[in-house]
mmCIF file of C-alpha atoms in Angstrom:
data_model
loop_
_atom_site.group_PDB
_atom_site.id
_atom_site.type_symbol
_atom_site.label_atom_id
_atom_site.label_comp_id
_atom_site.label_asym_id
_atom_site.label_seq_id
_atom_site.Cartn_x
_atom_site.Cartn_y
_atom_site.Cartn_z
ATOM 1 C CA MET A 1 -18.232 -5.518 15.144
ATOM 2 C CA LYS A 2 -17.533 -8.681 13.165
ATOM 3 C CA SER A 3 -21.245 -9.468 13.004
ATOM 4 C CA SER A 4 -21.936 -5.895 11.910
ATOM 5 C CA LEU A 5 -19.328 -6.185 9.162
ATOM 6 C CA ASN A 6 -20.775 -9.511 8.012
ATOM 7 C CA SER A 7 -24.214 -7.920 7.814
ATOM 8 C CA ILE A 8 -22.843 -5.064 5.730
ATOM 9 C CA LEU A 9 -20.969 -7.397 3.391
ATOM 10 C CA GLY A 10 -24.038 -9.592 3.114
ATOM 11 C CA GLU A 11 -26.004 -6.679 1.698
ATOM 12 C CA TYR A 12 -23.741 -6.474 -1.339
ATOM 13 C CA ARG A 13 -24.962 -8.577 -4.242
ATOM 14 C CA SER A 14 -21.432 -8.860 -5.571
ATOM 15 C CA LEU A 15 -18.321 -7.096 -4.335
ATOM 16 C CA ALA A 16 -15.026 -5.958 -5.835
ATOM 17 C CA VAL A 17 -12.350 -5.379 -3.193
ATOM 18 C CA LEU A 18 -9.569 -2.950 -4.063
ATOM 19 C CA PHE A 19 -6.725 -5.167 -2.861
ATOM 20 C CA SER A 20 -3.356 -3.436 -2.439
ATOM 21 C CA GLY A 21 -1.618 -6.389 -0.806
ATOM 22 C CA GLY A 22 -1.649 -4.585 2.546
ATOM 23 C CA ARG A 23 -3.188 -5.860 5.766
ATOM 24 C CA ASP A 24 -6.437 -3.874 5.831
ATOM 25 C CA SER A 25 -7.545 -4.695 2.304
ATOM 26 C CA GLU A 26 -6.481 -8.325 2.808
ATOM 27 C CA VAL A 27 -8.669 -8.599 5.904
ATOM 28 C CA LEU A 28 -11.583 -7.118 3.957
ATOM 29 C CA LEU A 29 -11.049 -9.530 1.078
ATOM 30 C CA ARG A 30 -10.894 -12.538 3.404
ATOM 31 C CA ALA A 31 -13.983 -11.362 5.284
ATOM 32 C CA ALA A 32 -15.885 -10.876 2.030
ATOM 33 C CA VAL A 33 -15.012 -14.370 0.819
ATOM 34 C CA SER A 34 -15.951 -15.958 4.152
ATOM 35 C CA SER A 35 -19.317 -14.195 4.347
ATOM 36 C CA SER A 36 -20.349 -14.511 0.697
ATOM 37 C CA ASP A 37 -20.363 -16.868 -2.220
ATOM 38 C CA PRO A 38 -16.702 -16.795 -3.386
ATOM 39 C CA GLY A 39 -17.948 -16.435 -6.939
ATOM 40 C CA SER A 40 -19.451 -13.067 -6.033
ATOM 41 C CA VAL A 41 -16.153 -11.563 -4.803
ATOM 42 C CA LEU A 42 -13.571 -9.963 -7.080
ATOM 43 C CA SER A 43 -10.040 -8.908 -6.139
ATOM 44 C CA ILE A 44 -8.965 -5.936 -8.231
ATOM 45 C CA THR A 45 -5.671 -4.035 -8.116
ATOM 46 C CA ALA A 46 -4.165 -0.991 -9.809
ATOM 47 C CA ASP A 47 -0.858 -2.230 -11.197
ATOM 48 C CA SER A 48 1.833 0.418 -11.646
ATOM 49 C CA PRO A 49 5.377 1.283 -10.484
ATOM 50 C CA LEU A 50 3.760 2.714 -7.337
ATOM 51 C CA LEU A 51 3.116 -0.873 -6.204
ATOM 52 C CA ALA A 52 6.168 -2.724 -4.888
ATOM 53 C CA ASP A 53 6.709 -6.159 -6.414
ATOM 54 C CA PHE A 54 6.576 -7.580 -2.885
ATOM 55 C CA TYR A 55 2.862 -6.723 -2.842
ATOM 56 C CA ARG A 56 2.239 -8.123 -6.313
ATOM 57 C CA ARG A 57 3.496 -11.465 -5.053
ATOM 58 C CA ARG A 58 1.451 -11.094 -1.883
ATOM 59 C CA ILE A 59 -1.708 -10.376 -3.882
ATOM 60 C CA ARG A 60 -1.234 -13.492 -6.003
ATOM 61 C CA GLN A 61 -0.484 -15.607 -2.934
ATOM 62 C CA VAL A 62 -3.542 -14.478 -0.968
ATOM 63 C CA CYS A 63 -5.869 -14.753 -3.956
ATOM 64 C CA GLY A 64 -4.533 -18.242 -4.630
ATOM 65 C CA GLU A 65 -5.335 -19.239 -1.044
ATOM 66 C CA LEU A 66 -8.865 -17.886 -1.438
ATOM 67 C CA GLY A 67 -9.498 -19.444 -4.828
ATOM 68 C CA LEU A 68 -9.628 -16.082 -6.590
ATOM 69 C CA VAL A 69 -7.971 -14.884 -9.768
ATOM 70 C CA PRO A 70 -6.615 -11.373 -9.103
ATOM 71 C CA ALA A 71 -7.471 -8.698 -11.639
ATOM 72 C CA MET A 72 -4.258 -6.685 -12.052
ATOM 73 C CA LEU A 73 -5.085 -3.661 -14.182
ATOM 74 C CA PRO A 74 -2.291 -1.496 -15.656
ATOM 75 C CA VAL A 75 -2.864 2.181 -14.879
ATOM 76 C CA TRP A 76 0.570 3.814 -15.156
ATOM 77 C CA ARG A 77 0.252 5.037 -18.739
ATOM 78 C CA LYS A 78 -2.833 7.010 -17.808
ATOM 79 C CA MET A 79 -1.597 8.353 -14.468
ATOM 80 C CA GLU A 80 2.072 9.116 -15.244
ATOM 81 C CA PRO A 81 1.549 12.463 -17.041
ATOM 82 C CA LEU A 82 -0.771 13.564 -14.232
ATOM 83 C CA LEU A 83 1.575 12.531 -11.406
ATOM 84 C CA ARG A 84 4.960 13.499 -12.822
ATOM 85 C CA LYS A 85 4.859 17.023 -11.340
ATOM 86 C CA ASN A 86 4.187 15.444 -7.942
ATOM 87 C CA GLY A 87 2.189 18.329 -6.520
ATOM 88 C CA THR A 88 0.411 18.665 -3.192
ATOM 89 C CA GLU A 89 -2.699 16.949 -4.589
ATOM 90 C CA ARG A 90 -0.849 13.892 -5.904
ATOM 91 C CA CYS A 91 -2.776 11.472 -3.685
ATOM 92 C CA TYR A 92 -6.098 12.833 -4.894
ATOM 93 C CA VAL A 93 -4.964 12.818 -8.528
ATOM 94 C CA CYS A 94 -3.641 9.269 -8.195
ATOM 95 C CA ARG A 95 -6.764 7.882 -6.529
ATOM 96 C CA LYS A 96 -9.079 9.735 -8.898
ATOM 97 C CA THR A 97 -7.250 8.225 -11.865
ATOM 98 C CA VAL A 98 -7.118 4.737 -10.358
ATOM 99 C CA TYR A 99 -10.786 4.686 -9.417
ATOM 100 C CA GLY A 100 -11.673 5.985 -12.861
ATOM 101 C CA VAL A 101 -10.072 2.843 -14.316
ATOM 102 C CA LEU A 102 -10.944 0.237 -11.677
ATOM 103 C CA PHE A 103 -14.558 1.165 -10.923
ATOM 104 C CA PRO A 104 -15.975 0.727 -14.445
ATOM 105 C CA GLU A 105 -13.843 -2.385 -14.964
ATOM 106 C CA ALA A 106 -15.182 -3.907 -11.745
ATOM 107 C CA LEU A 107 -18.738 -3.208 -12.862
ATOM 108 C CA ALA A 108 -17.999 -4.705 -16.270
ATOM 109 C CA ARG A 109 -16.827 -7.876 -14.514
ATOM 110 C CA GLY A 110 -20.098 -8.196 -12.638
ATOM 111 C CA ALA A 111 -19.430 -6.367 -9.367
ATOM 112 C CA GLY A 112 -22.305 -4.372 -7.952
ATOM 113 C CA THR A 113 -20.178 -2.610 -5.319
ATOM 114 C CA VAL A 114 -16.523 -1.553 -5.127
ATOM 115 C CA ALA A 115 -14.936 -1.263 -1.672
ATOM 116 C CA ASP A 116 -11.582 -0.654 -0.004
ATOM 117 C CA GLY A 117 -10.000 -1.258 3.407
ATOM 118 C CA THR A 118 -10.336 2.261 4.813
ATOM 119 C CA THR A 119 -10.855 2.278 8.605
ATOM 120 C CA VAL A 120 -12.283 4.901 10.950
ATOM 121 C CA ASP A 121 -8.712 5.781 11.986
ATOM 122 C CA ASP A 122 -7.895 6.714 8.402
ATOM 123 C CA LEU A 123 -10.612 9.363 8.515
ATOM 124 C CA GLU A 124 -8.618 11.223 11.178
ATOM 125 C CA GLU A 125 -5.560 11.584 8.933
ATOM 126 C CA ARG A 126 -4.818 13.783 5.936
ATOM 127 C CA ARG A 127 -5.814 11.510 3.077
ATOM 128 C CA PRO A 128 -6.837 13.453 -0.041
ATOM 129 C CA GLY A 129 -7.537 10.145 -1.753
ATOM 130 C CA LEU A 130 -10.631 9.709 0.411
ATOM 131 C CA ARG A 131 -12.217 12.645 -1.399
ATOM 132 C CA ALA A 132 -11.657 10.834 -4.687
ATOM 133 C CA ALA A 133 -13.154 7.665 -3.192
ATOM 134 C CA GLU A 134 -16.292 9.547 -2.222
ATOM 135 C CA GLU A 135 -16.578 11.115 -5.664
ATOM 136 C CA GLU A 136 -16.167 7.725 -7.357
ATOM 137 C CA HIS A 137 -18.600 5.889 -5.031
ATOM 138 C CA ILE A 138 -16.039 3.605 -3.365
ATOM 139 C CA MET A 139 -17.516 2.003 -0.251
ATOM 140 C CA HIS A 140 -15.726 1.647 3.113
ATOM 141 C CA PRO A 141 -17.221 -1.388 4.922
ATOM 142 C CA PHE A 142 -14.892 -1.072 7.929
ATOM 143 C CA VAL A 143 -15.999 2.531 8.425
ATOM 144 C CA LEU A 144 -19.658 1.550 8.149
ATOM 145 C CA ALA A 145 -19.017 -1.109 10.821
ATOM 146 C CA GLY A 146 -17.211 1.416 13.056
ATOM 147 C CA MET A 147 -13.930 -0.507 12.869
ATOM 148 C CA GLY A 148 -10.509 1.004 13.517
ATOM 149 C CA ARG A 149 -7.069 -0.474 12.837
ATOM 150 C CA SER A 150 -6.987 -2.468 16.066
ATOM 151 C CA ASP A 151 -10.365 -3.986 15.209
ATOM 152 C CA VAL A 152 -9.120 -4.947 11.754
ATOM 153 C CA ILE A 153 -6.016 -6.567 13.248
ATOM 154 C CA GLU A 154 -8.165 -8.554 15.671
ATOM 155 C CA LEU A 155 -10.475 -9.650 12.870
ATOM 156 C CA GLY A 156 -7.465 -10.776 10.879
ATOM 157 C CA ARG A 157 -6.278 -12.874 13.807
ATOM 158 C CA SER A 158 -9.685 -14.506 14.091
ATOM 159 C CA MET A 159 -9.337 -15.564 10.443
ATOM 160 C CA GLY A 160 -5.890 -17.051 11.012
ATOM 161 C CA MET A 161 -3.756 -14.169 9.764
ATOM 162 C CA ARG A 162 -0.374 -13.936 11.450
ATOM 163 C CA ASP A 163 0.741 -10.887 13.420
ATOM 164 C CA ASP A 164 4.146 -10.943 11.726
ATOM 165 C CA GLY A 165 2.741 -10.122 8.314
ATOM 166 C CA PRO A 166 3.682 -7.015 6.329
ATOM 167 C CA PRO A 167 3.735 -3.814 8.416
ATOM 168 C CA PRO A 168 1.398 -0.922 7.557
ATOM 169 C CA ASP A 169 2.540 0.608 4.307
ATOM 170 C CA SER A 170 1.669 3.108 1.602
ATOM 171 C CA CYS A 171 2.475 3.416 -2.078
ATOM 172 C CA LEU A 172 6.028 4.163 -3.190
ATOM 173 C CA ALA A 173 5.144 7.731 -4.201
ATOM 174 C CA THR A 174 5.031 8.672 -0.511
ATOM 175 C CA ARG A 175 8.817 8.199 -0.350
ATOM 176 C CA ILE A 176 9.376 11.074 -2.763
ATOM 177 C CA PRO A 177 8.879 14.643 -1.480
ATOM 178 C CA GLU A 178 6.212 16.763 -3.081
ATOM 179 C CA GLY A 179 7.611 18.908 -5.867
ATOM 180 C CA MET A 180 10.338 16.433 -6.861
ATOM 181 C CA GLU A 181 9.646 14.920 -10.271
ATOM 182 C CA LEU A 182 8.065 11.509 -9.859
ATOM 183 C CA THR A 183 9.487 9.088 -12.414
ATOM 184 C CA ARG A 184 9.428 5.345 -12.980
ATOM 185 C CA GLU A 185 13.215 5.268 -12.518
ATOM 186 C CA LEU A 186 13.088 6.959 -9.113
ATOM 187 C CA LEU A 187 10.310 4.653 -7.944
ATOM 188 C CA ARG A 188 12.328 1.624 -9.044
ATOM 189 C CA LEU A 189 15.347 2.900 -7.119
ATOM 190 C CA VAL A 190 13.323 3.256 -3.925
ATOM 191 C CA GLU A 191 11.816 -0.190 -4.373
ATOM 192 C CA SER A 192 15.188 -1.826 -4.995
ATOM 193 C CA VAL A 193 16.627 -0.315 -1.796
ATOM 194 C CA GLU A 194 13.593 -1.395 0.239
ATOM 195 C CA ALA A 195 13.499 -4.877 -1.305
ATOM 196 C CA PRO A 196 16.039 -6.629 0.992
ATOM 197 C CA LEU A 197 14.259 -5.247 4.070
ATOM 198 C CA ARG A 198 10.731 -6.377 3.243
ATOM 199 C CA PRO A 199 11.140 -10.105 4.005
ATOM 200 C CA ILE A 200 12.821 -9.526 7.386
ATOM 201 C CA VAL A 201 11.634 -6.226 8.889
ATOM 202 C CA ARG A 202 8.387 -6.388 10.853
ATOM 203 C CA GLY A 203 8.156 -2.798 12.069
ATOM 204 C CA ARG A 204 7.238 0.150 9.898
ATOM 205 C CA PHE A 205 10.033 1.447 7.689
ATOM 206 C CA ARG A 206 10.512 3.833 4.777
ATOM 207 C CA VAL A 207 13.233 4.714 2.296
ATOM 208 C CA ARG A 208 12.759 8.423 1.673
ATOM 209 C CA VAL A 209 14.394 10.322 -1.162
ATOM 210 C CA MET A 210 16.423 13.336 -0.013
ATOM 211 C CA PRO A 211 18.894 15.494 -1.998
ATOM 212 C CA GLY A 212 21.770 13.096 -2.714
ATOM 213 C CA ILE A 213 20.641 10.688 -0.001
ATOM 214 C CA LEU A 214 18.233 7.802 0.427
ATOM 215 C CA ARG A 215 17.090 7.976 4.035
ATOM 216 C CA VAL A 216 16.146 4.643 5.641
ATOM 217 C CA GLU A 217 13.753 5.239 8.543
ATOM 218 C CA TYR A 218 13.113 2.258 10.801
ATOM 219 C CA GLN A 219 12.031 1.252 14.287
ATOM 220 C CA THR A 220 14.467 0.361 17.049
ATOM 221 C CA VAL A 221 13.391 -3.274 17.194
ATOM 222 C CA ASP A 222 14.590 -3.807 13.610
ATOM 223 C CA GLY A 223 17.982 -2.115 13.982
ATOM 224 C CA GLU A 224 20.155 -5.207 13.542
ATOM 225 C CA LYS A 225 18.122 -6.414 10.563
ATOM 226 C CA VAL A 226 18.378 -3.045 8.825
ATOM 227 C CA LEU A 227 22.117 -2.804 9.373
ATOM 228 C CA SER A 228 22.595 -6.369 8.104
ATOM 229 C CA CYS A 229 21.268 -5.188 4.723
ATOM 230 C CA LEU A 230 23.235 -1.953 4.728
ATOM 231 C CA ARG A 231 25.944 -3.007 2.279
ATOM 232 C CA GLU A 232 23.390 -4.204 -0.266
ATOM 233 C CA MET A 233 21.388 -0.992 0.082
ATOM 234 C CA GLU A 234 24.535 1.117 -0.135
ATOM 235 C CA THR A 235 25.577 -0.624 -3.357
ATOM 236 C CA THR A 236 22.163 -0.085 -4.915
ATOM 237 C CA ALA A 237 22.081 3.590 -3.954
ATOM 238 C CA GLY A 238 25.674 4.064 -5.119
ATOM 239 C CA ARG A 239 24.778 3.007 -8.650
ATOM 240 C CA ALA A 240 22.451 6.016 -8.739
ATOM 241 C CA GLY A 241 25.136 8.300 -7.307
ATOM 242 C CA MET A 242 23.407 8.561 -3.940
ATOM 243 C CA GLY A 243 24.337 7.740 -0.378
ATOM 244 C CA ILE A 244 22.440 5.980 2.399
ATOM 245 C CA GLU A 245 21.376 7.477 5.711
ATOM 246 C CA THR A 246 19.835 5.290 8.425
ATOM 247 C CA VAL A 247 17.613 6.953 11.015
ATOM 248 C CA LEU A 248 15.632 5.547 13.923
ATOM 249 C CA THR A 249 12.051 6.775 13.816
ATOM 250 C CA ASP A 250 12.394 7.965 17.414
ATOM 251 C CA GLY A 251 15.213 10.230 16.207
ATOM 252 C CA GLN A 252 17.793 8.878 18.637
ATOM 253 C CA SER A 253 20.530 8.134 16.126
ATOM 254 C CA SER A 254 21.602 8.680 12.559
ATOM 255 C CA SER A 255 24.361 7.227 10.390
ATOM 256 C CA ARG A 256 25.451 8.290 6.912
ATOM 257 C CA TYR A 257 27.144 6.142 4.302
ATOM 258 C CA ARG A 258 28.503 7.333 0.959
#
């Protein structure tokens, strides 16, 4: 599969990778740089309150290692009025707006192709943003190479990426239930509660907004680490007049703090 991916990447005259700071897009970016002239690869990112600062730092770090200058394009002013209502099509609306900004900018910077880290496993999930990607001509090299998440992880290992990197993640909007007004302030609150967990938690976790509660969902293996940050998270939530609820993702236990 690696050789197939290299062949696919080699067909692109110049490539812009939509780099979110997550594992899949990082693997794609590293693979593109290793199989092409580094000068023909562009890292481009939609910069908005939907992107946790942890990933901004990660993007700059990875691009620095690869000798790239990340293109961080502000998109919030354009997307905020469209996303504020936070309807059932928010993912599609978000991606459509983002691609509408990033695609022409990538072309203006010399890219002939724009691609993301979508895998074949992603095609099996409800991802309205994939419809926007198709409409805006975003390529999926991993899909073309028949690669799923496990294949991407293995490819990352072969390029020296560590297994204890950031867990799979999604944008901060996914923490806020559909129908609840999506504001910069609410996104910042979620990010600030998640912030102390990001450097230490290796499993998948989420801070979800509930009525009067910020619900911290985590995996059993990270229980002690999550609880060690509880006071800091409780203080942050308290400033917004909310409590903290911690819940194992297997549903075995739940604790509430006010």
